[in-house]
GROMACS .gro file of C-alpha atoms in nm:
model
  347
    1MET     CA    1  -4.836   2.871  -0.457
    2THR     CA    2  -4.517   2.691  -0.522
    3GLU     CA    3  -4.156   2.856  -0.543
    4ILE     CA    4  -3.932   2.550  -0.577
    5PHE     CA    5  -4.063   2.199  -0.757
    6VAL     CA    6  -3.776   1.945  -0.721
    7THR     CA    7  -3.794   1.688  -0.962
    8ASN     CA    8  -3.737   1.249  -0.910
    9PHE     CA    9  -3.844   1.080  -1.158
   10ASN     CA   10  -3.621   0.770  -1.106
   11PRO     CA   11  -3.828   0.508  -0.926
   12ARG     CA   12  -3.543   0.303  -0.775
   13PHE     CA   13  -3.347   0.485  -0.519
   14THR     CA   14  -2.992   0.585  -0.572
   15GLY     CA   15  -2.691   0.866  -0.499
   16VAL     CA   16  -2.910   1.135  -0.645
   17SER     CA   17  -3.222   1.029  -0.499
   18ALA     CA   18  -3.007   1.066  -0.163
   19THR     CA   19  -2.882   1.345  -0.175
   20THR     CA   20  -3.207   1.504  -0.353
   21ALA     CA   21  -3.403   1.388  -0.035
   22GLY     CA   22  -3.153   1.507   0.206
   23VAL     CA   23  -3.156   1.924  -0.026
   24LEU     CA   24  -3.528   1.836  -0.050
   25ARG     CA   25  -3.566   1.806   0.388
   26ALA     CA   26  -3.330   2.075   0.445
   27GLN     CA   27  -3.491   2.331   0.211
   28LEU     CA   28  -3.820   2.252   0.399
   29ALA     CA   29  -3.689   2.268   0.718
   30ARG     CA   30  -3.556   2.626   0.618
   31GLY     CA   31  -3.881   2.754   0.533
   32LEU     CA   32  -3.830   2.738   0.136
   33ASP     CA   33  -4.201   2.633   0.001
   34ALA     CA   34  -4.076   2.335  -0.245
   35THR     CA   35  -4.293   2.074  -0.390
   36LEU     CA   36  -4.151   1.732  -0.503
   37VAL     CA   37  -4.255   1.595  -0.835
   38GLY     CA   38  -4.222   1.247  -0.912
   39ASN     CA   39  -4.133   0.942  -0.722
   40PRO     CA   40  -4.129   0.908  -0.346
   41LEU     CA   41  -3.831   0.978  -0.137
   42PRO     CA   42  -3.747   0.893   0.264
   43GLY     CA   43  -3.874   1.214   0.462
   44CYS     CA   44  -3.993   1.414   0.218
   45PRO     CA   45  -4.379   1.513   0.189
   46ALA     CA   46  -4.604   1.332  -0.092
   47PRO     CA   47  -4.512   1.390  -0.433
   48ILE     CA   48  -4.694   1.499  -0.717
   49SER     CA   49  -4.696   1.409  -1.105
   50ALA     CA   50  -4.510   1.564  -1.359
   51ARG     CA   51  -4.849   1.702  -1.537
   52ALA     CA   52  -4.945   1.831  -1.163
   53ALA     CA   53  -4.629   2.030  -1.160
   54MET     CA   54  -4.694   2.174  -1.493
   55ARG     CA   55  -5.037   2.289  -1.393
   56ALA     CA   56  -4.910   2.437  -1.069
   57SER     CA   57  -4.609   2.638  -1.252
   58VAL     CA   58  -4.744   2.949  -1.225
   59ARG     CA   59  -4.637   3.268  -1.105
   60PRO     CA   60  -4.563   3.272  -0.761
   61VAL     CA   61  -4.643   3.553  -0.504
   62ASP     CA   62  -4.387   3.826  -0.475
   63ARG     CA   63  -4.148   3.624  -0.747
   64PRO     CA   64  -4.103   3.654  -1.087
   65PHE     CA   65  -4.112   3.273  -1.173
   66ALA     CA   66  -4.101   2.905  -1.031
   67ILE     CA   67  -3.772   2.741  -1.005
   68TRP     CA   68  -3.721   2.350  -1.094
   69HIS     CA   69  -3.477   2.158  -0.997
   70VAL     CA   70  -3.322   1.885  -1.193
   71ARG     CA   71  -3.077   1.649  -1.147
   72ARG     CA   72  -3.140   1.407  -1.454
   73ASN     CA   73  -3.183   1.380  -1.847
   74PRO     CA   74  -3.565   1.303  -1.838
   75GLU     CA   75  -3.604   1.581  -1.540
   76MET     CA   76  -3.438   1.826  -1.775
   77ARG     CA   77  -3.638   1.711  -2.091
   78ILE     CA   78  -3.987   1.799  -1.896
   79GLY     CA   79  -3.862   2.097  -1.748
   80LEU     CA   80  -3.783   2.242  -2.075
   81TRP     CA   81  -4.148   2.142  -2.234
   82ALA     CA   82  -4.304   2.306  -1.964
   83ARG     CA   83  -4.055   2.634  -1.994
   84ASP     CA   84  -4.045   2.681  -2.398
   85VAL     CA   85  -4.320   2.453  -2.554
   86LEU     CA   86  -4.656   2.527  -2.233
   87ARG     CA   87  -4.441   2.881  -2.141
   88LYS     CA   88  -4.481   2.860  -1.766
   89PRO     CA   89  -4.290   3.093  -1.602
   90ILE     CA   90  -4.017   2.886  -1.477
   91ARG     CA   91  -3.658   2.857  -1.472
   92LEU     CA   92  -3.465   2.578  -1.460
   93VAL     CA   93  -3.139   2.433  -1.211
   94PHE     CA   94  -2.931   2.163  -1.308
   95THR     CA   95  -2.714   1.965  -1.043
   96SER     CA   96  -2.392   1.792  -1.228
   97ALA     CA   97  -2.176   1.563  -1.036
   98ALA     CA   98  -2.006   1.404  -1.338
   99GLN     CA   99  -1.623   1.461  -1.368
  100ARG     CA  100  -1.597   1.388  -1.752
  101HIS     CA  101  -1.754   1.518  -2.071
  102HIS     CA  102  -2.166   1.424  -2.089
  103SER     CA  103  -2.210   1.269  -2.425
  104LEU     CA  104  -2.374   1.463  -2.713
  105TYR     CA  105  -2.776   1.484  -2.567
  106PRO     CA  106  -2.748   1.567  -2.211
  107ARG     CA  107  -2.458   1.811  -2.331
  108TRP     CA  108  -2.685   2.001  -2.541
  109LEU     CA  109  -2.963   1.969  -2.255
  110ILE     CA  110  -2.758   2.088  -2.007
  111SER     CA  111  -2.698   2.433  -2.268
  112ARG     CA  112  -3.025   2.504  -2.208
  113MET     CA  113  -3.038   2.487  -1.839
  114ASP     CA  114  -3.091   2.861  -1.645
  115ALA     CA  115  -2.807   2.803  -1.411
  116VAL     CA  116  -2.597   2.477  -1.309
  117ILE     CA  117  -2.452   2.425  -0.986
  118ALA     CA  118  -2.152   2.146  -0.983
  119THR     CA  119  -2.062   1.970  -0.661
  120THR     CA  120  -1.660   2.050  -0.731
  121GLU     CA  121  -1.445   2.260  -0.922
  122GLU     CA  122  -1.330   1.931  -1.127
  123ALA     CA  123  -1.713   1.860  -1.229
  124ALA     CA  124  -1.772   2.217  -1.344
  125ARG     CA  125  -1.531   2.194  -1.613
  126TYR     CA  126  -1.752   1.981  -1.773
  127VAL     CA  127  -2.069   2.202  -1.797
  128PRO     CA  128  -2.152   2.592  -1.872
  129HIS     CA  129  -2.397   2.776  -1.705
  130VAL     CA  130  -2.237   2.702  -1.355
  131ARG     CA  131  -2.336   3.004  -1.091
  132ALA     CA  132  -2.188   2.778  -0.773
  133VAL     CA  133  -1.995   2.452  -0.653
  134VAL     CA  134  -2.178   2.321  -0.412
  135PRO     CA  135  -2.030   1.959  -0.272
  136HIS     CA  136  -2.300   1.726  -0.177
  137GLY     CA  137  -2.399   1.717   0.191
  138ILE     CA  138  -2.551   1.434   0.455
  139ASP     CA  139  -2.802   1.473   0.706
  140THR     CA  140  -2.655   1.416   0.991
  141ALA     CA  141  -2.946   1.348   1.209
  142ARG     CA  142  -3.014   1.053   0.998
  143PHE     CA  143  -2.746   0.920   0.980
  144CYS     CA  144  -2.547   0.906   1.264
  145PRO     CA  145  -2.370   0.689   1.492
  146ALA     CA  146  -2.448   0.421   1.764
  147PRO     CA  147  -2.377   0.399   2.108
  148ASP     CA  148  -2.367  -0.025   2.038
  149ARG     CA  149  -2.220  -0.074   1.703
  150ALA     CA  150  -2.205  -0.425   1.784
  151ALA     CA  151  -2.587  -0.447   1.940
  152VAL     CA  152  -2.706  -0.281   1.594
  153TRP     CA  153  -2.481  -0.532   1.379
  154LYS     CA  154  -2.573  -0.811   1.618
  155ASP     CA  155  -3.005  -0.719   1.499
  156LEU     CA  156  -2.890  -0.677   1.165
  157GLY     CA  157  -2.891  -1.034   1.136
  158PHE     CA  158  -2.628  -1.109   0.913
  159GLY     CA  159  -2.427  -1.286   1.155
  160GLY     CA  160  -2.081  -1.234   1.269
  161LYS     CA  161  -1.946  -1.025   1.543
  162VAL     CA  162  -1.809  -0.754   1.267
  163GLY     CA  163  -1.969  -0.615   0.971
  164VAL     CA  164  -1.810  -0.446   0.631
  165ALA     CA  165  -1.988  -0.343   0.343
  166THR     CA  166  -2.003  -0.208  -0.024
  167VAL     CA  167  -2.278   0.008  -0.128
  168GLY     CA  168  -2.448   0.027  -0.458
  169ARG     CA  169  -2.564  -0.082  -0.828
  170ILE     CA  170  -2.392  -0.439  -0.866
  171ARG     CA  171  -2.139  -0.332  -1.182
  172PRO     CA  172  -1.800  -0.309  -1.338
  173GLU     CA  173  -1.822   0.067  -1.314
  174LYS     CA  174  -1.897   0.035  -0.933
  175GLY     CA  175  -1.607  -0.240  -0.871
  176THR     CA  176  -1.819  -0.479  -0.737
  177ASP     CA  177  -1.570  -0.764  -0.856
  178ARG     CA  178  -1.293  -0.587  -0.669
  179PHE     CA  179  -1.450  -0.581  -0.288
  180VAL     CA  180  -1.576  -0.928  -0.363
  181ASP     CA  181  -1.194  -1.020  -0.470
  182ALA     CA  182  -1.093  -0.812  -0.208
  183MET     CA  183  -1.305  -0.972   0.058
  184ILE     CA  184  -1.185  -1.357  -0.048
  185ALA     CA  185  -0.840  -1.241   0.015
  186ALA     CA  186  -0.888  -1.066   0.317
  187LEU     CA  187  -1.142  -1.279   0.512
  188PRO     CA  188  -0.967  -1.606   0.596
  189GLY     CA  189  -0.722  -1.388   0.805
  190LEU     CA  190  -1.038  -1.210   0.983
  191PRO     CA  191  -1.229  -1.444   1.197
  192GLY     CA  192  -1.581  -1.301   1.274
  193VAL     CA  193  -1.624  -1.096   0.967
  194VAL     CA  194  -1.905  -1.078   0.783
  195ALA     CA  195  -1.891  -0.867   0.421
  196LEU     CA  196  -2.209  -0.733   0.245
  197VAL     CA  197  -2.274  -0.659  -0.106
  198VAL     CA  198  -2.566  -0.435  -0.087
  199GLY     CA  199  -2.710  -0.352  -0.407
  200ARG     CA  200  -2.916  -0.483  -0.728
  201ALA     CA  201  -2.748  -0.567  -1.046
  202THR     CA  202  -2.971  -0.462  -1.377
  203PRO     CA  203  -3.054  -0.708  -1.638
  204GLU     CA  204  -2.748  -0.576  -1.869
  205HIS     CA  205  -2.503  -0.668  -1.513
  206ARG     CA  206  -2.748  -0.995  -1.399
  207ARG     CA  207  -2.452  -1.219  -1.606
  208PHE     CA  208  -2.127  -1.037  -1.391
  209GLU     CA  209  -2.355  -1.066  -1.070
  210THR     CA  210  -2.353  -1.466  -1.131
  211ASP     CA  211  -2.021  -1.502  -1.178
  212LEU     CA  212  -1.933  -1.260  -0.857
  213HIS     CA  213  -2.183  -1.542  -0.687
  214ALA     CA  214  -1.966  -1.819  -0.844
  215ARG     CA  215  -1.658  -1.683  -0.709
  216VAL     CA  216  -1.762  -1.648  -0.354
  217ALA     CA  217  -1.907  -2.037  -0.355
  218GLU     CA  218  -1.518  -2.150  -0.504
  219ALA     CA  219  -1.350  -1.970  -0.238
  220GLY     CA  220  -1.563  -2.113   0.022
  221LEU     CA  221  -1.673  -1.791   0.175
  222THR     CA  222  -2.081  -1.776   0.086
  223ASP     CA  223  -2.152  -1.792   0.487
  224ARG     CA  224  -1.979  -1.446   0.520
  225ILE     CA  225  -1.998  -1.274   0.144
  226LYS     CA  226  -2.302  -1.208   0.133
  227PHE     CA  227  -2.541  -1.037  -0.121
  228THR     CA  228  -2.836  -0.849   0.034
  229GLY     CA  229  -2.977  -0.767  -0.253
  230GLU     CA  230  -3.140  -0.353  -0.255
  231ARG     CA  231  -3.198  -0.258   0.036
  232PRO     CA  232  -3.508   0.012   0.144
  233PRO     CA  233  -3.388   0.368   0.198
  234ASP     CA  234  -3.509   0.395   0.525
  235ASP     CA  235  -3.220   0.079   0.620
  236LEU     CA  236  -2.952   0.232   0.522
  237PRO     CA  237  -2.869   0.461   0.829
  238ALA     CA  238  -2.858   0.129   1.073
  239LEU     CA  239  -2.651  -0.071   0.821
  240MET     CA  240  -2.430   0.221   0.756
  241ARG     CA  241  -2.402   0.258   1.227
  242GLY     CA  242  -2.379  -0.081   1.227
  243ILE     CA  243  -2.050  -0.201   1.018
  244SER     CA  244  -1.744  -0.118   1.145
  245LEU     CA  245  -1.617  -0.043   0.755
  246LEU     CA  246  -1.759   0.087   0.451
  247VAL     CA  247  -1.539  -0.065   0.145
  248ALA     CA  248  -1.570   0.147  -0.212
  249LEU     CA  249  -1.349   0.061  -0.502
  250PRO     CA  250  -1.534   0.229  -0.818
  251ARG     CA  251  -1.383   0.261  -1.142
  252TYR     CA  252  -1.513   0.570  -1.188
  253GLU     CA  253  -1.781   0.779  -0.944
  254GLY     CA  254  -1.908   1.166  -0.987
  255TYR     CA  255  -1.889   1.262  -0.678
  256GLY     CA  256  -1.995   0.955  -0.414
  257MET     CA  257  -2.278   0.952  -0.112
  258THR     CA  258  -2.148   0.621   0.030
  259PRO     CA  259  -1.881   0.711   0.203
  260LEU     CA  260  -2.047   1.082   0.349
  261GLU     CA  261  -2.304   0.831   0.499
  262ALA     CA  262  -2.097   0.613   0.648
  263MET     CA  263  -1.875   0.897   0.795
  264ALA     CA  264  -2.145   1.060   0.910
  265SER     CA  265  -2.256   0.749   1.097
  266GLY     CA  266  -1.920   0.739   1.286
  267THR     CA  267  -1.793   0.462   0.987
  268PRO     CA  268  -1.462   0.546   0.826
  269PHE     CA  269  -1.427   0.346   0.487
  270VAL     CA  270  -1.158   0.218   0.228
  271ALA     CA  271  -1.197   0.325  -0.071
  272THR     CA  272  -1.053   0.382  -0.471
  273ASP     CA  273  -0.916   0.719  -0.578
  274ALA     CA  274  -1.203   0.802  -0.759
  275GLY     CA  275  -1.508   1.062  -0.683
  276TYR     CA  276  -1.451   1.313  -0.391
  277TYR     CA  277  -1.350   1.033  -0.189
  278ARG     CA  278  -0.971   1.181  -0.131
  279ALA     CA  279  -1.105   1.507   0.011
  280PHE     CA  280  -1.384   1.297   0.250
  281SER     CA  281  -1.057   1.085   0.378
  282GLN     CA  282  -0.855   1.435   0.512
  283GLU     CA  283  -0.551   1.239   0.463
  284GLY     CA  284  -0.648   0.980   0.601
  285ARG     CA  285  -0.797   1.062   0.917
  286CYS     CA  286  -1.171   0.965   0.804
  287GLY     CA  287  -1.093   0.694   0.530
  288THR     CA  288  -0.804   0.519   0.375
  289VAL     CA  289  -0.758   0.612  -0.015
  290LEU     CA  290  -0.563   0.324  -0.177
  291GLU     CA  291  -0.282   0.472  -0.425
  292CYS     CA  292  -0.315   0.158  -0.573
  293ASP     CA  293  -0.631  -0.044  -0.730
  294ALA     CA  294  -0.541  -0.418  -0.725
  295PRO     CA  295  -0.794  -0.615  -0.455
  296GLN     CA  296  -0.529  -0.738  -0.260
  297THR     CA  297  -0.443  -0.377  -0.183
  298ALA     CA  298  -0.750  -0.314  -0.041
  299ALA     CA  299  -0.773  -0.631   0.133
  300ASP     CA  300  -0.464  -0.505   0.321
  301ALA     CA  301  -0.584  -0.181   0.415
  302VAL     CA  302  -0.964  -0.372   0.527
  303ALA     CA  303  -0.763  -0.639   0.764
  304ALA     CA  304  -0.490  -0.307   0.922
  305LEU     CA  305  -0.767  -0.107   0.968
  306LEU     CA  306  -0.971  -0.429   1.146
  307SER     CA  307  -0.666  -0.536   1.339
  308ASP     CA  308  -0.655  -0.235   1.529
  309PRO     CA  309  -0.997  -0.124   1.681
  310ALA     CA  310  -0.756   0.192   1.859
  311ARG     CA  311  -0.705   0.357   1.523
  312LEU     CA  312  -1.024   0.238   1.375
  313SER     CA  313  -1.241   0.409   1.670
  314VAL     CA  314  -1.018   0.788   1.643
  315MET     CA  315  -1.093   0.711   1.301
  316ALA     CA  316  -1.432   0.703   1.342
  317HIS     CA  317  -1.472   0.988   1.550
  318ALA     CA  318  -1.286   1.246   1.315
  319ALA     CA  319  -1.537   1.055   1.014
  320ARG     CA  320  -1.869   1.179   1.243
  321GLN     CA  321  -1.641   1.551   1.314
  322ALA     CA  322  -1.574   1.610   0.974
  323ALA     CA  323  -1.922   1.498   0.871
  324GLN     CA  324  -2.060   1.762   1.090
  325ASP     CA  325  -1.809   1.998   1.051
  326GLN     CA  326  -1.801   1.990   0.653
  327HIS     CA  327  -2.032   1.820   0.468
  328SER     CA  328  -2.383   1.864   0.627
  329ILE     CA  329  -2.688   1.875   0.426
  330ASP     CA  330  -2.771   2.226   0.559
  331THR     CA  331  -2.446   2.363   0.361
  332GLU     CA  332  -2.573   2.176   0.057
  333ALA     CA  333  -2.952   2.375   0.088
  334ALA     CA  334  -2.760   2.699   0.152
  335GLY     CA  335  -2.590   2.681  -0.175
  336ALA     CA  336  -2.851   2.579  -0.376
  337ALA     CA  337  -3.100   2.858  -0.216
  338ALA     CA  338  -2.852   3.121  -0.312
  339VAL     CA  339  -2.876   3.008  -0.667
  340TYR     CA  340  -3.198   3.031  -0.691
  341ASP     CA  341  -3.239   3.411  -0.499
  342ALA     CA  342  -2.966   3.527  -0.734
  343LEU     CA  343  -3.196   3.430  -1.020
  344TRP     CA  344  -3.478   3.537  -0.824
  345GLN     CA  345  -3.301   3.872  -0.811
  346ARG     CA  346  -3.172   3.881  -1.228
  347GLY     CA  347  -3.564   3.827  -1.279
   0.00000   0.00000   0.00000
């Protein structure tokens, strides 16, 4: 009988999906009896449907109830249906990363959770029922440095000798336009460097994406600023170890997993002061957090790092070490398990 049901109802692979997959893999490695519900995740067992999960939600042996660990509004909603309408013996745990007030409907859903895990102290200020603050972690076995970064970059097939990238949805909130403008400013002085925009635009942001393509074309850089589209999750580790620098310039970020994925891969980052990026940077040892969000500031920071291979190498080593020592997915999985245990002990 399953003790923990881990939900993933979004068919797209997002930052939430990435941390859900990492935690589930770590939980299974720790011997926890966990089942994925909804859509597949890389490196995880095949999921069951929500309907099957509700049927399977019976009292486990030696436990007063099963636990549903949910992370999105639809997952909370179906969990509430199973617990409060179908009267299934389950409790609901929600992970919240948002560092701002939720709108009315999510606030109501979150208020009905049995326990909330906040990813930062700041995020904990905006939600009730916080049982623990557990930062997201990264799978440092899956994301790891390359013995030969140049060879990995060459194999990726994007051209040039050195790669930089921004990874995430193409939309204003993610600062994709800032990245494009920064690369337009920086690349003329960085021969051999190719910049990647990795991600997709949803229909409401297609015009925004079209405008970015036009800016690149006008600058005459279509062969050096490339839009790759959304990449399969299994492609991301090679991408992160192949690029020399990750650039993340969002206007808002709840937490932000891509700098952690880069750090674990031995890749430093340049970022705006959003999400948990300043903490990741360790005062500049692992990444550069910009004091000004102007694209030219980002361009200057990228140029300074790529023009100083010795400094970049020191930062790469520090980034990998910090990911292993302070941001391991095992730590996040252990923190979640402690919340489960506390709920079970309370009955």
